[in-house]
Amino acid sequence: VASKWQIILFVGILELFDESIEPHYMNGRKPGEFPSFSKAYSEGVGVPHPVPFDLFDPFGTVGRLLDTEEKKARGRAIEINNGRAAML
């Protein structure tokens, strides 16, 4: 029972953080784009203390691996093909 409440509390904290960052997802932010913890901390909004990792790409590996547009396009094509194969 306690594990269910841990999950509910964690998701609630994420939702509270998401609601406190501008622009709100209903007023201009892309749907599904979660705000960065480190960017919000540097701007002085959201979390009152530094959070060591962001939710997406916590170690910065995606930025290093997909540094050119060709690599991004190739990665997207691979992801689309994987999705198509999964639907078979």
mmCIF file of N, CA and C in Angstrom:
data_model
loop_
_atom_site.group_PDB
_atom_site.id
_atom_site.type_symbol
_atom_site.label_atom_id
_atom_site.label_comp_id
_atom_site.label_asym_id
_atom_site.label_seq_id
_atom_site.Cartn_x
_atom_site.Cartn_y
_atom_site.Cartn_z
ATOM 1 N N VAL A 1 0.831 -1.191 0.000
ATOM 2 C CA VAL A 1 0.000 0.000 0.000
ATOM 3 C C VAL A 1 0.873 1.250 0.000
ATOM 4 N N ALA A 2 1.981 1.218 0.748
ATOM 5 C CA ALA A 2 2.859 2.389 0.827
ATOM 6 C C ALA A 2 3.504 2.692 -0.518
ATOM 7 N N SER A 3 3.787 1.661 -1.295
ATOM 8 C CA SER A 3 4.424 1.894 -2.597
ATOM 9 C C SER A 3 3.490 2.630 -3.550
ATOM 10 N N LYS A 4 2.190 2.354 -3.460
ATOM 11 C CA LYS A 4 1.231 3.073 -4.298
ATOM 12 C C LYS A 4 1.232 4.559 -3.952
ATOM 13 N N TRP A 5 1.287 4.867 -2.665
ATOM 14 C CA TRP A 5 1.290 6.267 -2.250
ATOM 15 C C TRP A 5 2.588 6.965 -2.618
ATOM 16 N N GLN A 6 3.699 6.232 -2.652
ATOM 17 C CA GLN A 6 4.955 6.830 -3.106
ATOM 18 C C GLN A 6 4.853 7.239 -4.566
ATOM 19 N N ILE A 7 4.264 6.398 -5.380
ATOM 20 C CA ILE A 7 4.104 6.714 -6.804
ATOM 21 C C ILE A 7 3.162 7.899 -6.970
ATOM 22 N N ILE A 8 2.044 7.896 -6.266
ATOM 23 C CA ILE A 8 1.087 8.994 -6.358
ATOM 24 C C ILE A 8 1.719 10.299 -5.899
ATOM 25 N N LEU A 9 2.495 10.276 -4.830
ATOM 26 C CA LEU A 9 3.163 11.475 -4.332
ATOM 27 C C LEU A 9 4.209 11.976 -5.328
ATOM 28 N N PHE A 10 4.990 11.071 -5.906
ATOM 29 C CA PHE A 10 6.012 11.459 -6.873
ATOM 30 C C PHE A 10 5.381 12.113 -8.104
ATOM 31 N N VAL A 11 4.339 11.503 -8.636
ATOM 32 C CA VAL A 11 3.660 12.072 -9.804
ATOM 33 C C VAL A 11 3.018 13.406 -9.439
ATOM 34 N N GLY A 12 2.477 13.513 -8.243
ATOM 35 C CA GLY A 12 1.896 14.777 -7.797
ATOM 36 C C GLY A 12 2.928 15.886 -7.706
ATOM 37 N N ILE A 13 4.127 15.571 -7.223
ATOM 38 C CA ILE A 13 5.199 16.569 -7.155
ATOM 39 C C ILE A 13 5.626 16.996 -8.555
ATOM 40 N N LEU A 14 5.722 16.036 -9.485
ATOM 41 C CA LEU A 14 6.065 16.385 -10.861
ATOM 42 C C LEU A 14 4.996 17.287 -11.483
ATOM 43 N N GLU A 15 3.734 16.990 -11.216
ATOM 44 C CA GLU A 15 2.653 17.816 -11.746
ATOM 45 C C GLU A 15 2.690 19.220 -11.135
ATOM 46 N N LEU A 16 2.976 19.318 -9.850
ATOM 47 C CA LEU A 16 3.069 20.619 -9.200
ATOM 48 C C LEU A 16 4.192 21.444 -9.812
ATOM 49 N N PHE A 17 5.339 20.814 -10.050
ATOM 50 C CA PHE A 17 6.456 21.504 -10.690
ATOM 51 C C PHE A 17 6.088 21.945 -12.100
ATOM 52 N N ASP A 18 5.443 21.066 -12.848
ATOM 53 C CA ASP A 18 5.059 21.376 -14.230
ATOM 54 C C ASP A 18 4.084 22.544 -14.280
ATOM 55 N N GLU A 19 3.165 22.607 -13.337
ATOM 56 C CA GLU A 19 2.173 23.687 -13.318
ATOM 57 C C GLU A 19 2.796 25.021 -12.936
ATOM 58 N N SER A 20 3.937 25.012 -12.240
ATOM 59 C CA SER A 20 4.522 26.256 -11.753
ATOM 60 C C SER A 20 5.461 26.916 -12.755
ATOM 61 N N ILE A 21 5.791 26.266 -13.862
ATOM 62 C CA ILE A 21 6.752 26.792 -14.826
ATOM 63 C C ILE A 21 6.007 27.424 -16.006
ATOM 64 N N GLU A 22 6.445 28.631 -16.382
ATOM 65 C CA GLU A 22 5.855 29.323 -17.543
ATOM 66 C C GLU A 22 6.688 29.032 -18.773
ATOM 67 N N PRO A 23 6.163 29.012 -19.967
ATOM 68 C CA PRO A 23 4.744 29.096 -20.271
ATOM 69 C C PRO A 23 4.039 27.783 -19.944
ATOM 70 N N HIS A 24 2.826 27.898 -19.513
ATOM 71 C CA HIS A 24 2.012 26.740 -19.179
ATOM 72 C C HIS A 24 1.747 25.940 -20.446
ATOM 73 N N TYR A 25 1.565 24.648 -20.312
ATOM 74 C CA TYR A 25 1.348 23.815 -21.500
ATOM 75 C C TYR A 25 0.050 24.145 -22.221
ATOM 76 N N MET A 26 -0.869 24.839 -21.570
ATOM 77 C CA MET A 26 -2.097 25.263 -22.245
ATOM 78 C C MET A 26 -1.926 26.637 -22.899
ATOM 79 N N ASN A 27 -0.783 27.298 -22.652
ATOM 80 C CA ASN A 27 -0.570 28.650 -23.172
ATOM 81 C C ASN A 27 0.726 28.775 -23.966
ATOM 82 N N GLY A 28 1.058 27.784 -24.760
ATOM 83 C CA GLY A 28 2.183 27.963 -25.653
ATOM 84 C C GLY A 28 3.290 26.932 -25.592
ATOM 85 N N ARG A 29 3.449 26.212 -24.491
ATOM 86 C CA ARG A 29 4.495 25.195 -24.450
ATOM 87 C C ARG A 29 4.054 23.980 -25.249
ATOM 88 N N LYS A 30 5.015 23.307 -25.870
ATOM 89 C CA LYS A 30 4.683 22.119 -26.655
ATOM 90 C C LYS A 30 4.113 21.033 -25.747
ATOM 91 N N PRO A 31 3.041 20.376 -26.152
ATOM 92 C CA PRO A 31 2.492 19.284 -25.347
ATOM 93 C C PRO A 31 3.505 18.157 -25.191
ATOM 94 N N GLY A 32 3.641 17.655 -23.996
ATOM 95 C CA GLY A 32 4.564 16.565 -23.724
ATOM 96 C C GLY A 32 5.967 17.017 -23.400
ATOM 97 N N GLU A 33 6.258 18.300 -23.509
ATOM 98 C CA GLU A 33 7.590 18.818 -23.194
ATOM 99 C C GLU A 33 7.630 19.180 -21.712
ATOM 100 N N PHE A 34 8.378 18.400 -20.943
ATOM 101 C CA PHE A 34 8.471 18.660 -19.507
ATOM 102 C C PHE A 34 9.599 19.650 -19.267
ATOM 103 N N PRO A 35 9.390 20.661 -18.414
ATOM 104 C CA PRO A 35 10.434 21.660 -18.190
ATOM 105 C C PRO A 35 11.675 21.064 -17.527
ATOM 106 N N SER A 36 12.817 21.658 -17.819
ATOM 107 C CA SER A 36 14.096 21.202 -17.277
ATOM 108 C C SER A 36 14.250 21.681 -15.835
ATOM 109 N N PHE A 37 14.674 20.797 -14.956
ATOM 110 C CA PHE A 37 14.906 21.174 -13.559
ATOM 111 C C PHE A 37 16.041 22.183 -13.449
ATOM 112 N N SER A 38 17.155 21.935 -14.144
ATOM 113 C CA SER A 38 18.322 22.807 -14.016
ATOM 114 C C SER A 38 18.048 24.191 -14.613
ATOM 115 N N LYS A 39 17.321 24.252 -15.718
ATOM 116 C CA LYS A 39 16.991 25.549 -16.309
ATOM 117 C C LYS A 39 16.058 26.343 -15.384
ATOM 118 N N ALA A 40 15.081 25.666 -14.805
ATOM 119 C CA ALA A 40 14.163 26.344 -13.884
ATOM 120 C C ALA A 40 14.906 26.849 -12.655
ATOM 121 N N TYR A 41 15.860 26.070 -12.154
ATOM 122 C CA TYR A 41 16.624 26.502 -10.979
ATOM 123 C C TYR A 41 17.486 27.714 -11.312
ATOM 124 N N SER A 42 18.116 27.718 -12.507
ATOM 125 C CA SER A 42 18.969 28.853 -12.875
ATOM 126 C C SER A 42 18.147 30.124 -13.079
ATOM 127 N N GLU A 43 16.888 29.970 -13.497
ATOM 128 C CA GLU A 43 15.999 31.125 -13.662
ATOM 129 C C GLU A 43 15.336 31.540 -12.357
ATOM 130 N N GLY A 44 15.471 30.733 -11.315
ATOM 131 C CA GLY A 44 14.901 31.076 -10.013
ATOM 132 C C GLY A 44 13.433 30.755 -9.865
ATOM 133 N N VAL A 45 12.905 29.823 -10.648
ATOM 134 C CA VAL A 45 11.500 29.431 -10.541
ATOM 135 C C VAL A 45 11.416 27.936 -10.278
ATOM 136 N N GLY A 46 10.269 27.492 -9.827
ATOM 137 C CA GLY A 46 10.055 26.063 -9.643
ATOM 138 C C GLY A 46 10.675 25.509 -8.383
ATOM 139 N N VAL A 47 11.708 24.713 -8.509
ATOM 140 C CA VAL A 47 12.319 23.991 -7.398
ATOM 141 C C VAL A 47 13.211 24.931 -6.601
ATOM 142 N N PRO A 48 13.072 24.987 -5.270
ATOM 143 C CA PRO A 48 13.872 25.926 -4.476
ATOM 144 C C PRO A 48 15.318 25.478 -4.238
ATOM 145 N N HIS A 49 15.715 24.328 -4.704
ATOM 146 C CA HIS A 49 17.088 23.839 -4.534
ATOM 147 C C HIS A 49 17.508 23.118 -5.813
ATOM 148 N N PRO A 50 18.804 22.996 -6.053
ATOM 149 C CA PRO A 50 19.220 22.335 -7.301
ATOM 150 C C PRO A 50 18.896 20.844 -7.309
ATOM 151 N N VAL A 51 18.366 20.391 -8.419
ATOM 152 C CA VAL A 51 18.099 18.971 -8.628
ATOM 153 C C VAL A 51 19.213 18.457 -9.536
ATOM 154 N N PRO A 52 19.913 17.402 -9.149
ATOM 155 C CA PRO A 52 21.111 17.018 -9.909
ATOM 156 C C PRO A 52 20.847 16.527 -11.320
ATOM 157 N N PHE A 53 19.697 15.918 -11.589
ATOM 158 C CA PHE A 53 19.452 15.341 -12.906
ATOM 159 C C PHE A 53 18.103 15.786 -13.443
ATOM 160 N N ASP A 54 18.034 15.959 -14.766
ATOM 161 C CA ASP A 54 16.750 16.180 -15.419
ATOM 162 C C ASP A 54 16.108 14.822 -15.681
ATOM 163 N N LEU A 55 14.821 14.823 -15.994
ATOM 164 C CA LEU A 55 14.129 13.562 -16.229
ATOM 165 C C LEU A 55 14.547 12.936 -17.547
ATOM 166 N N PHE A 56 14.610 13.753 -18.608
ATOM 167 C CA PHE A 56 15.038 13.239 -19.904
ATOM 168 C C PHE A 56 16.503 13.579 -20.088
ATOM 169 N N ASP A 57 17.296 12.603 -20.437
ATOM 170 C CA ASP A 57 18.729 12.777 -20.694
ATOM 171 C C ASP A 57 19.466 13.319 -19.469
ATOM 172 N N PRO A 58 19.458 12.584 -18.365
ATOM 173 C CA PRO A 58 20.072 13.096 -17.139
ATOM 174 C C PRO A 58 21.585 13.279 -17.229
ATOM 175 N N PHE A 59 22.273 12.547 -18.089
ATOM 176 C CA PHE A 59 23.726 12.656 -18.177
ATOM 177 C C PHE A 59 24.193 13.402 -19.414
ATOM 178 N N GLY A 60 23.276 13.937 -20.220
ATOM 179 C CA GLY A 60 23.632 14.706 -21.398
ATOM 180 C C GLY A 60 24.141 13.887 -22.567
ATOM 181 N N THR A 61 23.805 12.607 -22.616
ATOM 182 C CA THR A 61 24.319 11.754 -23.685
ATOM 183 C C THR A 61 23.617 11.986 -25.013
ATOM 184 N N VAL A 62 22.342 12.328 -24.998
ATOM 185 C CA VAL A 62 21.611 12.526 -26.249
ATOM 186 C C VAL A 62 22.149 13.751 -26.983
ATOM 187 N N GLY A 63 22.459 14.793 -26.246
ATOM 188 C CA GLY A 63 23.008 15.991 -26.871
ATOM 189 C C GLY A 63 24.344 15.740 -27.538
ATOM 190 N N ARG A 64 25.139 14.846 -26.975
ATOM 191 C CA ARG A 64 26.440 14.519 -27.578
ATOM 192 C C ARG A 64 26.287 13.565 -28.751
ATOM 193 N N LEU A 65 25.345 12.622 -28.662
ATOM 194 C CA LEU A 65 25.189 11.633 -29.730
ATOM 195 C C LEU A 65 24.446 12.182 -30.936
ATOM 196 N N LEU A 66 23.503 13.067 -30.716
ATOM 197 C CA LEU A 66 22.688 13.612 -31.804
ATOM 198 C C LEU A 66 23.032 15.086 -32.033
ATOM 199 N N ASP A 67 24.305 15.366 -32.298
ATOM 200 C CA ASP A 67 24.740 16.749 -32.408
ATOM 201 C C ASP A 67 24.547 17.352 -33.797
ATOM 202 N N THR A 68 24.290 16.539 -34.815
ATOM 203 C CA THR A 68 24.062 17.079 -36.156
ATOM 204 C C THR A 68 22.654 16.713 -36.625
ATOM 205 N N GLU A 69 22.171 17.457 -37.608
ATOM 206 C CA GLU A 69 20.833 17.207 -38.138
ATOM 207 C C GLU A 69 20.753 15.854 -38.848
ATOM 208 N N GLU A 70 21.853 15.420 -39.465
ATOM 209 C CA GLU A 70 21.850 14.120 -40.141
ATOM 210 C C GLU A 70 21.669 12.983 -39.138
ATOM 211 N N LYS A 71 22.337 13.099 -37.999
ATOM 212 C CA LYS A 71 22.209 12.063 -36.965
ATOM 213 C C LYS A 71 20.794 12.053 -36.386
ATOM 214 N N LYS A 72 20.219 13.241 -36.203
ATOM 215 C CA LYS A 72 18.845 13.313 -35.692
ATOM 216 C C LYS A 72 17.867 12.691 -36.675
ATOM 217 N N ALA A 73 18.031 13.003 -37.961
ATOM 218 C CA ALA A 73 17.132 12.447 -38.989
ATOM 219 C C ALA A 73 17.274 10.935 -39.057
ATOM 220 N N ARG A 74 18.507 10.433 -38.975
ATOM 221 C CA ARG A 74 18.725 8.986 -39.007
ATOM 222 C C ARG A 74 18.100 8.321 -37.780
ATOM 223 N N GLY A 75 18.253 8.937 -36.596
ATOM 224 C CA GLY A 75 17.659 8.388 -35.381
ATOM 225 C C GLY A 75 16.141 8.356 -35.442
ATOM 226 N N ARG A 76 15.548 9.403 -36.017
ATOM 227 C CA ARG A 76 14.085 9.428 -36.170
ATOM 228 C C ARG A 76 13.609 8.344 -37.124
ATOM 229 N N ALA A 77 14.348 8.161 -38.216
ATOM 230 C CA ALA A 77 13.981 7.116 -39.181
ATOM 231 C C ALA A 77 14.082 5.734 -38.548
ATOM 232 N N ILE A 78 15.120 5.511 -37.761
ATOM 233 C CA ILE A 78 15.269 4.227 -37.073
ATOM 234 C C ILE A 78 14.118 4.015 -36.096
ATOM 235 N N GLU A 79 13.737 5.068 -35.366
ATOM 236 C CA GLU A 79 12.644 4.956 -34.399
ATOM 237 C C GLU A 79 11.313 4.669 -35.096
ATOM 238 N N ILE A 80 11.077 5.308 -36.223
ATOM 239 C CA ILE A 80 9.850 5.050 -36.988
ATOM 240 C C ILE A 80 9.822 3.608 -37.483
ATOM 241 N N ASN A 81 10.955 3.128 -37.994
ATOM 242 C CA ASN A 81 11.012 1.736 -38.468
ATOM 243 C C ASN A 81 10.806 0.742 -37.331
ATOM 244 N N ASN A 82 11.350 1.045 -36.154
ATOM 245 C CA ASN A 82 11.127 0.174 -34.990
ATOM 246 C C ASN A 82 9.656 0.138 -34.612
ATOM 247 N N GLY A 83 9.006 1.298 -34.664
ATOM 248 C CA GLY A 83 7.577 1.346 -34.374
ATOM 249 C C GLY A 83 6.754 0.564 -35.373
ATOM 250 N N ARG A 84 7.128 0.652 -36.634
ATOM 251 C CA ARG A 84 6.416 -0.112 -37.658
ATOM 252 C C ARG A 84 6.610 -1.602 -37.466
ATOM 253 N N ALA A 85 7.837 -2.007 -37.116
ATOM 254 C CA ALA A 85 8.101 -3.427 -36.877
ATOM 255 C C ALA A 85 7.327 -3.931 -35.663
ATOM 256 N N ALA A 86 7.160 -3.079 -34.661
ATOM 257 C CA ALA A 86 6.425 -3.482 -33.459
ATOM 258 C C ALA A 86 4.943 -3.678 -33.747
ATOM 259 N N MET A 87 4.434 -2.982 -34.757
ATOM 260 C CA MET A 87 3.013 -3.122 -35.094
ATOM 261 C C MET A 87 2.704 -4.383 -35.872
ATOM 262 N N LEU A 88 3.740 -5.041 -36.383
ATOM 263 C CA LEU A 88 3.495 -6.268 -37.151
ATOM 264 C C LEU A 88 3.073 -7.420 -36.276
#
